[in-house]
CSV table of C-alpha atoms and ligand atoms in Angstrom, one decimal:
chain,number,residue,atom,x,y,z
A,1206,UNK,CA,-50.7,27.0,-5.9
A,1207,UNK,CA,-50.7,25.4,-9.4
A,1208,UNK,CA,-49.7,21.9,-9.6
A,1209,UNK,CA,-46.5,22.6,-10.6
A,1210,UNK,CA,-45.8,24.7,-7.4
A,1211,UNK,CA,-47.6,21.9,-5.2
A,1212,UNK,CA,-45.2,19.5,-6.5
A,1213,UNK,CA,-42.4,21.9,-5.5
A,1214,UNK,CA,-43.6,22.5,-2.1
A,1215,UNK,CA,-44.3,18.8,-1.6
A,1216,UNK,CA,-40.6,17.6,-2.7
A,1217,UNK,CA,-39.5,20.7,-0.4
A,1218,UNK,CA,-42.0,19.4,2.7
A,1219,UNK,CA,-40.3,15.8,2.7
A,1220,UNK,CA,-36.7,16.5,1.4
A,1221,UNK,CA,-36.9,18.3,5.4
A,1222,UNK,CA,-38.3,16.1,6.7
A,1223,UNK,CA,-35.7,13.2,5.5
A,1224,UNK,CA,-32.9,15.4,5.5
A,1225,UNK,CA,-32.8,14.2,2.0
A,1226,UNK,CA,-30.5,16.4,-0.8
A,1227,UNK,CA,-30.9,16.5,-4.2
A,1228,UNK,CA,-28.5,16.6,-6.4
A,1229,UNK,CA,-29.2,17.2,-9.9
A,1230,UNK,CA,-27.0,17.0,-13.6
A,1231,UNK,CA,-26.4,20.3,-15.8
A,1232,UNK,CA,-28.5,18.2,-18.3
A,1233,UNK,CA,-31.7,17.9,-16.1
A,1234,UNK,CA,-35.3,19.4,-17.1
A,1235,UNK,CA,-35.5,22.7,-15.8
A,1236,UNK,CA,-37.9,22.2,-13.3
A,1237,UNK,CA,-35.6,19.4,-11.1
A,1238,UNK,CA,-32.6,21.8,-11.8
A,1239,UNK,CA,-34.7,24.4,-10.1
A,1240,UNK,CA,-35.7,22.5,-7.3
A,1241,UNK,CA,-32.5,21.0,-6.3
A,1242,UNK,CA,-30.6,21.5,-3.8
A,1243,UNK,CA,-26.9,21.3,-6.0
A,1244,UNK,CA,-26.5,21.3,-9.7
A,1245,UNK,CA,-23.0,20.7,-11.1
A,1246,UNK,CA,-21.1,18.2,-13.4
A,1247,UNK,CA,-20.0,14.6,-13.0
A,1248,UNK,CA,-17.0,15.8,-10.7
A,1249,UNK,CA,-18.7,18.0,-9.0
A,1250,UNK,CA,-21.6,16.0,-7.8
A,1251,UNK,CA,-19.4,13.0,-6.8
A,1252,UNK,CA,-17.5,15.9,-4.9
A,1253,UNK,CA,-20.8,16.6,-2.8
A,1254,UNK,CA,-22.0,13.3,-2.9
A,1255,UNK,CA,-19.0,12.5,-0.7
A,1256,UNK,CA,-19.0,15.7,1.5
A,1257,UNK,CA,-22.9,16.1,2.3
A,1258,UNK,CA,-24.7,15.3,5.8
A,1259,UNK,CA,-27.6,14.0,4.7
A,1260,UNK,CA,-29.0,10.9,5.0
A,1261,UNK,CA,-30.4,10.2,1.9
A,1262,UNK,CA,-29.1,11.3,-1.9
A,1263,UNK,CA,-31.7,12.1,-4.3
A,1264,UNK,CA,-29.8,11.8,-7.6
A,1265,UNK,CA,-31.2,13.4,-10.4
A,1266,UNK,CA,-28.6,12.4,-13.1
A,1267,UNK,CA,-28.2,9.0,-14.8
A,1268,UNK,CA,-27.5,5.3,-13.3
A,1269,UNK,CA,-23.7,5.3,-12.8
A,1270,UNK,CA,-23.8,9.1,-11.2
A,1271,UNK,CA,-25.9,7.3,-8.7
A,1272,UNK,CA,-23.9,4.2,-8.5
A,1273,UNK,CA,-21.1,6.4,-8.4
A,1274,UNK,CA,-22.6,8.5,-5.6
A,1275,UNK,CA,-23.5,5.1,-3.6
A,1276,UNK,CA,-19.8,3.9,-4.5
A,1277,UNK,CA,-19.0,6.9,-1.9
A,1278,UNK,CA,-21.2,7.2,0.2
A,1279,UNK,CA,-21.9,3.8,1.4
A,1280,UNK,CA,-23.7,4.9,4.8
A,1281,UNK,CA,-26.1,6.9,2.7
A,1282,UNK,CA,-29.3,5.8,1.1
A,1283,UNK,CA,-29.2,6.7,-2.6
A,1284,UNK,CA,-32.2,7.0,-4.6
A,1285,UNK,CA,-32.3,7.5,-8.4
A,1286,UNK,CA,-36.1,8.7,-9.4
A,1287,UNK,CA,-36.0,6.6,-12.7
A,1288,UNK,CA,-34.0,3.3,-12.9
A,1289,UNK,CA,-34.2,3.2,-16.8
A,1290,UNK,CA,-31.7,6.4,-17.0
A,1291,UNK,CA,-29.0,5.1,-18.0
A,1292,UNK,CA,-26.1,5.9,-20.9
A,1293,UNK,CA,-25.2,5.1,-24.0
A,1294,UNK,CA,-21.9,5.6,-23.1
A,1295,UNK,CA,-21.0,3.9,-20.2
A,1296,UNK,CA,-23.3,0.5,-22.2
A,1297,UNK,CA,-20.2,1.0,-24.6
A,1298,UNK,CA,-18.1,-1.2,-22.5
A,1299,UNK,CA,-18.6,-4.1,-19.9
A,1300,UNK,CA,-16.5,-5.8,-17.1
A,1301,UNK,CA,-15.8,-8.7,-19.6
A,1302,UNK,CA,-14.2,-6.2,-22.5
A,1303,UNK,CA,-12.4,-4.4,-20.4
A,1304,UNK,CA,-10.9,-7.5,-18.6
A,1305,UNK,CA,-9.7,-9.0,-21.9
A,1306,UNK,CA,-8.0,-5.0,-23.3
A,1307,UNK,CA,-6.1,-5.5,-19.8
A,1308,UNK,CA,-5.2,-9.2,-21.1
A,1309,UNK,CA,-4.1,-7.4,-24.0
A,1310,UNK,CA,-1.7,-5.3,-22.3
A,1311,UNK,CA,-0.9,-6.2,-19.1
A,1312,UNK,CA,1.7,-3.5,-18.3
A,1313,UNK,CA,-1.3,-0.7,-19.0
A,1314,UNK,CA,-2.7,1.5,-16.5
A,1315,UNK,CA,-6.7,1.8,-17.3
A,1316,UNK,CA,-8.0,5.3,-16.8
A,1317,UNK,CA,-11.5,5.8,-17.4
A,1318,UNK,CA,-14.1,8.2,-17.1
A,1319,UNK,CA,-17.0,8.2,-15.1
A,1320,UNK,CA,-19.4,7.0,-17.4
A,1321,UNK,CA,-19.0,3.7,-16.8
A,1322,UNK,CA,-20.2,0.5,-14.8
A,1323,UNK,CA,-19.0,0.1,-11.3
A,1324,UNK,CA,-18.0,-3.1,-12.8
A,1325,UNK,CA,-15.6,-1.5,-15.1
A,1326,UNK,CA,-14.4,1.3,-12.6
A,1327,UNK,CA,-13.7,-1.7,-10.4
A,1328,UNK,CA,-10.8,-2.8,-13.1
A,1329,UNK,CA,-10.2,0.3,-13.4
A,1330,UNK,CA,-6.8,2.1,-11.9
A,1331,UNK,CA,-8.2,5.6,-12.1
A,1332,UNK,CA,-11.6,7.3,-12.4
A,1333,UNK,CA,-11.9,10.9,-14.6
A,1334,UNK,CA,-14.3,13.4,-15.4
A,1335,UNK,CA,-14.0,15.6,-18.3
A,1336,UNK,CA,-13.2,18.7,-15.8
A,1337,UNK,CA,-10.0,16.6,-14.9
A,1338,UNK,CA,-9.0,14.2,-17.5
A,1339,UNK,CA,-6.0,15.9,-18.7
A,1340,UNK,CA,-4.9,16.3,-14.7
A,1341,UNK,CA,-5.2,13.0,-14.4
A,1342,UNK,CA,-3.3,11.9,-17.9
A,1343,UNK,CA,-0.5,14.3,-16.6
A,1344,UNK,CA,-0.2,12.6,-13.0
A,1345,UNK,CA,0.7,8.8,-14.8
A,1346,UNK,CA,4.1,8.4,-14.9
A,1347,UNK,CA,5.7,8.6,-18.3
A,1348,UNK,CA,7.2,5.7,-18.7
A,1349,UNK,CA,3.5,4.3,-18.1
A,1350,UNK,CA,1.2,3.0,-21.3
A,1351,UNK,CA,-2.1,4.2,-20.5
A,1352,UNK,CA,-5.6,2.6,-21.5
A,1353,UNK,CA,-8.1,5.1,-21.7
A,1354,UNK,CA,-11.9,4.2,-22.0
A,1355,UNK,CA,-14.4,4.2,-23.0
A,1356,UNK,CA,-15.3,7.8,-24.6
A,1357,UNK,CA,-12.8,8.0,-28.0
A,1358,UNK,CA,-13.2,11.8,-28.0
A,1359,UNK,CA,-12.3,12.2,-24.9
A,1360,UNK,CA,-9.4,10.4,-24.7
A,1361,UNK,CA,-8.3,11.4,-28.2
A,1362,UNK,CA,-8.6,15.2,-26.9
A,1363,UNK,CA,-6.1,14.3,-23.4
A,1364,UNK,CA,-3.8,12.9,-25.9
A,1365,UNK,CA,-3.6,15.6,-27.5
A,1366,UNK,CA,-3.2,18.0,-24.6
A,1367,UNK,CA,-0.6,16.0,-22.7
A,1368,UNK,CA,0.9,14.4,-25.8
A,1369,UNK,CA,0.4,11.2,-24.5
A,1370,UNK,CA,0.1,8.0,-26.4
A,1371,UNK,CA,-3.1,6.2,-25.5
A,1372,UNK,CA,-4.6,3.5,-26.5
A,1373,UNK,CA,-8.7,4.8,-26.6
A,1374,UNK,CA,-11.6,2.6,-26.0
A,1375,UNK,CA,-13.8,3.4,-29.4
A,1376,UNK,CA,-16.4,4.0,-27.0
A,1377,UNK,CA,-19.4,7.1,-28.2
A,1378,UNK,CA,-21.9,9.0,-26.9
A,1379,UNK,CA,-24.7,9.0,-29.3
A,1380,UNK,CA,-25.7,12.8,-28.4
A,1381,UNK,CA,-22.3,14.3,-28.1
A,1382,UNK,CA,-20.8,12.4,-31.3
A,1383,UNK,CA,-23.9,13.6,-33.4
A,1384,UNK,CA,-22.8,17.1,-32.6
A,1385,UNK,CA,-20.3,17.4,-36.0
A,1386,UNK,CA,-17.4,20.2,-37.1
A,1387,UNK,CA,-20.2,21.3,-39.9
A,1388,UNK,CA,-22.9,22.5,-37.2
A,1389,UNK,CA,-20.4,24.7,-35.5
A,1390,UNK,CA,-19.5,26.2,-38.6
A,1391,UNK,CA,-22.5,26.8,-39.6
A,1392,UNK,CA,-23.6,28.5,-36.3
A,1393,UNK,CA,-20.5,30.5,-36.6
A,1394,UNK,CA,-21.6,31.6,-39.9
A,1395,UNK,CA,-24.9,32.9,-38.4
A,1396,UNK,CA,-23.2,34.3,-35.1
A,1397,UNK,CA,-19.6,35.4,-35.8
A,1398,UNK,CA,-19.4,37.3,-32.7
A,1399,UNK,CA,-19.9,34.4,-30.8
A,1400,UNK,CA,-17.2,32.5,-28.6
A,1401,UNK,CA,-17.2,28.9,-29.0
A,1402,UNK,CA,-17.4,26.4,-25.7
A,1403,UNK,CA,-17.1,22.5,-26.8
A,1404,UNK,CA,-18.1,19.4,-24.6
A,1405,UNK,CA,-14.6,16.8,-25.0
A,1406,UNK,CA,-17.2,14.5,-25.5
A,1407,UNK,CA,-17.9,16.2,-28.9
A,1408,UNK,CA,-17.7,14.5,-32.1
A,1409,UNK,CA,-15.9,17.9,-33.8
A,1410,UNK,CA,-13.4,17.8,-30.8
A,1411,UNK,CA,-11.0,15.8,-33.1
A,1412,UNK,CA,-11.1,17.8,-35.9
A,1413,UNK,CA,-11.4,21.1,-33.9
A,1414,UNK,CA,-7.7,20.2,-32.2
A,1415,UNK,CA,-6.3,19.6,-35.5
A,1416,UNK,CA,-7.4,22.6,-36.8
A,1417,UNK,CA,-6.3,24.4,-34.1
A,1418,UNK,CA,-2.9,22.5,-34.8
A,1419,UNK,CA,-3.2,24.0,-38.5
A,1420,UNK,CA,-3.8,28.4,-37.4
A,1421,UNK,CA,-7.2,28.5,-35.2
A,1422,UNK,CA,-7.2,29.4,-32.3
A,1423,UNK,CA,-8.5,27.2,-29.1
A,1424,UNK,CA,-6.9,27.2,-26.0
A,1425,UNK,CA,-6.1,23.4,-25.7
A,1426,UNK,CA,-6.8,23.0,-22.3
A,1427,UNK,CA,-9.7,25.1,-21.0
A,1428,UNK,CA,-7.8,28.1,-19.4
A,1429,UNK,CA,-6.0,30.2,-22.1
A,1430,UNK,CA,-7.7,32.6,-23.9
A,1431,UNK,CA,-8.5,31.2,-27.3
A,1432,UNK,CA,-11.6,31.4,-29.6
A,1433,UNK,CA,-12.5,27.9,-29.0
A,1434,UNK,CA,-12.5,26.7,-25.2
A,1435,UNK,CA,-12.7,22.7,-24.3
A,1436,UNK,CA,-14.7,22.3,-21.4
A,1437,UNK,CA,-17.1,20.1,-18.9
A,1438,UNK,CA,-19.9,21.1,-17.7
A,1439,UNK,CA,-19.6,22.8,-14.6
A,1440,UNK,CA,-16.3,24.7,-17.0
A,1441,UNK,CA,-18.6,25.9,-19.1
A,1442,UNK,CA,-20.3,27.4,-16.3
A,1443,UNK,CA,-17.4,29.3,-14.6
A,1444,UNK,CA,-16.2,30.3,-17.9
A,1445,UNK,CA,-19.0,32.1,-19.4
A,1446,UNK,CA,-19.6,33.7,-16.4
A,1447,UNK,CA,-15.8,35.6,-16.4
A,1448,UNK,CA,-15.4,35.5,-20.4
A,1449,UNK,CA,-15.7,39.0,-21.4
A,1450,UNK,CA,-17.4,37.4,-24.9
A,1451,UNK,CA,-21.8,38.5,-24.7
A,1452,UNK,CA,-22.7,36.2,-26.6
A,1453,UNK,CA,-21.8,32.0,-27.0
A,1454,UNK,CA,-22.0,29.0,-29.1
A,1455,UNK,CA,-22.2,25.8,-26.6
A,1456,UNK,CA,-21.6,22.1,-28.1
A,1457,UNK,CA,-22.9,19.8,-25.9
A,1458,UNK,CA,-26.5,18.1,-24.6
A,1459,UNK,CA,-29.2,21.1,-24.5
A,1460,UNK,CA,-30.2,21.0,-20.7
A,1461,UNK,CA,-26.8,22.8,-20.3
A,1462,UNK,CA,-28.4,25.8,-21.8
A,1463,UNK,CA,-30.3,26.6,-18.8
A,1464,UNK,CA,-28.4,27.5,-16.3
A,1465,UNK,CA,-26.0,29.4,-18.3
A,1466,UNK,CA,-29.1,31.8,-19.3
A,1467,UNK,CA,-30.2,31.7,-15.7
A,1468,UNK,CA,-26.9,32.9,-14.3
A,1469,UNK,CA,-25.8,35.5,-17.3
A,1470,UNK,CA,-29.4,37.3,-18.2
A,1471,UNK,CA,-26.8,39.4,-19.5
A,1472,UNK,CA,-25.5,37.1,-22.4
A,1473,UNK,CA,-26.8,35.2,-25.6
A,1474,UNK,CA,-26.5,30.9,-25.7
A,1475,UNK,CA,-26.8,29.1,-28.8
A,1476,UNK,CA,-27.0,25.4,-28.8
A,1477,UNK,CA,-24.3,23.9,-31.1
A,1478,UNK,CA,-26.9,21.6,-32.4
A,1479,UNK,CA,-30.9,22.2,-30.7
A,1480,UNK,CA,-31.4,17.9,-31.4
A,1481,UNK,CA,-28.7,17.4,-28.7
A,1482,UNK,CA,-30.9,15.6,-25.9
A,1483,UNK,CA,-30.1,13.3,-24.1
A,1484,UNK,CA,-33.1,10.8,-23.7
A,1485,UNK,CA,-32.1,9.7,-20.2
A,1486,UNK,CA,-31.3,12.9,-18.6
A,1487,UNK,CA,-34.8,13.7,-19.2
A,1488,UNK,CA,-36.5,11.3,-17.9
A,1489,UNK,CA,-36.3,12.8,-14.3
A,1490,UNK,CA,-39.2,14.6,-14.1
A,1491,UNK,CA,-40.3,16.6,-10.6
A,1492,UNK,CA,-43.3,13.3,-10.6
A,1493,UNK,CA,-40.8,10.9,-10.5
A,1494,UNK,CA,-38.7,13.0,-7.8
A,1495,UNK,CA,-41.7,12.8,-5.2
A,1496,UNK,CA,-42.2,10.2,-5.8
A,1497,UNK,CA,-38.7,8.7,-4.8
A,1498,UNK,CA,-38.7,10.9,-1.7
A,1499,UNK,CA,-42.0,9.5,-0.6
A,1500,UNK,CA,-41.7,5.8,-1.8
A,1501,UNK,CA,-37.7,6.0,-1.2
A,1502,UNK,CA,-36.8,4.1,-4.2
A,1503,UNK,CA,-34.7,3.6,-6.4
A,1504,UNK,CA,-32.4,2.3,-4.4
A,1505,UNK,CA,-28.8,2.1,-6.3
A,1506,UNK,CA,-26.7,-0.4,-4.6
A,1507,UNK,CA,-23.4,-2.1,-5.7
A,1508,UNK,CA,-22.3,-5.3,-4.2
A,1509,UNK,CA,-19.4,-4.4,-1.5
A,1510,UNK,CA,-16.4,-6.1,-3.1
A,1511,UNK,CA,-17.1,-3.8,-6.2
A,1512,UNK,CA,-17.8,-0.7,-4.5
A,1513,UNK,CA,-14.5,-1.0,-2.4
A,1514,UNK,CA,-12.4,-1.9,-5.4
A,1515,UNK,CA,-14.3,0.9,-7.9
A,1516,UNK,CA,-13.9,3.3,-4.8
A,1517,UNK,CA,-10.6,3.0,-4.8
A,1518,UNK,CA,-10.5,4.5,-8.7
A,1519,UNK,CA,-12.5,7.5,-7.7
A,1520,UNK,CA,-10.6,8.1,-4.9
A,1521,UNK,CA,-7.7,8.3,-6.7
A,1522,UNK,CA,-9.3,10.9,-9.0
A,1523,UNK,CA,-10.4,13.2,-5.9
A,1524,UNK,CA,-7.3,13.1,-4.4
A,1525,UNK,CA,-5.4,14.4,-7.3
A,1526,UNK,CA,-7.9,16.7,-8.0
A,1527,UNK,CA,-8.3,18.5,-4.8
B,1659,13P,P1,-19.9,16.4,-17.0
B,1659,13P,O1,-19.0,15.9,-16.2
B,1659,13P,O2,-19.0,17.6,-18.7
B,1659,13P,O3,-21.1,16.6,-16.7
B,1659,13P,O4,-20.0,15.5,-18.9
B,1659,13P,C1,-20.9,14.1,-18.3
B,1659,13P,C2,-21.5,13.6,-19.3
B,1659,13P,O5,-22.5,12.7,-18.8
B,1659,13P,C3,-21.4,14.2,-20.4
B,1659,13P,O6,-22.2,14.2,-21.7
B,1660,SF4,FE1,-24.3,9.2,-21.6
B,1660,SF4,FE2,-24.4,10.6,-23.9
B,1660,SF4,FE3,-26.6,11.2,-21.4
B,1660,SF4,FE4,-23.9,11.9,-21.0
B,1660,SF4,S1,-25.2,12.4,-22.6
B,1660,SF4,S2,-25.4,10.4,-19.3
B,1660,SF4,S3,-22.4,10.3,-21.9
B,1660,SF4,S4,-25.5,9.3,-22.9
C-alpha cells in the first residue's frame, strides 16, 4: 500500500468512526475530490450541508463556503482543513463598505454572491450563486432597484440576461478575471470543433455577451443550443454529459477538468487558460484533511447574531431555487 492509499484508508476509517462527511468543491485537488462523499458547485454544496445527517462536515473548499455550511447547519461541527484558504473575490468588499453603499442607495435590494463573508451576507437581502444569479434577480419585483456584489462580471451577466438595471460592485476574482477573450479566441482557433463553456465570473464574459449580441451564438441563460454556454461549475458537469459535442473548451479554474474528464472518458476537455489556478482551493491537501479529522480542526463558527441575519439571505436563495 503506498502513502496516498494509507492516507485515504485512514481518512475513510475516521470519517466512519466520527460520523463525518467530506464535501469538496469542483476546484479541489483531484485526490481531495476523489476522497469526498460529495463534490459540487457552491449551490449544491450548500444544499448538501443543509441536508446531511453527519455530525461533522469537513469542508474542502474556501473559507466563505465553510462559513456558509456553518450558518446553514449551526448544530454541526464544520471543519476547514486549512483556515488560510480564503477568496480574493470575497475580500473585495467588507461590511463597512457595504453599509456605506446601502446608505447611498437606501431603497435598493442587495443581492450578494455567495463568495462573501458572513458579515456581508448578514447585510444582504438575497444570497446567490453562479448557478442561480439570473433566477434570483428575476424573482425580485421589477420596481426594486438592485445592488449586486461583489463580482462585476457575474453582475453584468445577470443584468444582461434579465434586462434589469443593476448597480454592480467592481470586484473580481483574480483567477477568472485573467481568462480573457483572446484566450478563448486562440483556443477556438486551435480547436474549431470544440464547444465553449464559460463560468460567468470570467473576464471574457462581457465581451462574449457583446459578441453574441452582434451575431455569434450563445445560449444567454445556459439552456439553449448556442456555441457558447455560460454555466456554474455544477452546470458545466451536467451540460458536458448531456451535450452531443465530443470536445470542449472550459473557461474556469482548472480543477474543474478532473471531474469533467472522469465523468466523460470519451470526450476531450481543454482548459481555456492553463494558468487559471486558484491557490486558495489548492491549499487543501489529503494530509490536511486527515489532520482535520483527527484533531477536529479548524472549526468554523459564525457569531450567532451574524449567522441568524446571514441565514435569512441564504434561506431566501434556497427557497427560490428548491
Ligand atoms: P460555483 O458556484 O460555480 O462552483 O463557483 C464558485 C467559485 O468560487 C467560482 O470561483
Ligand atoms: Fe475565490 Fe476566485 Fe478562488 Fe473562486 S477561484 S474561490 S472566486 S479566488
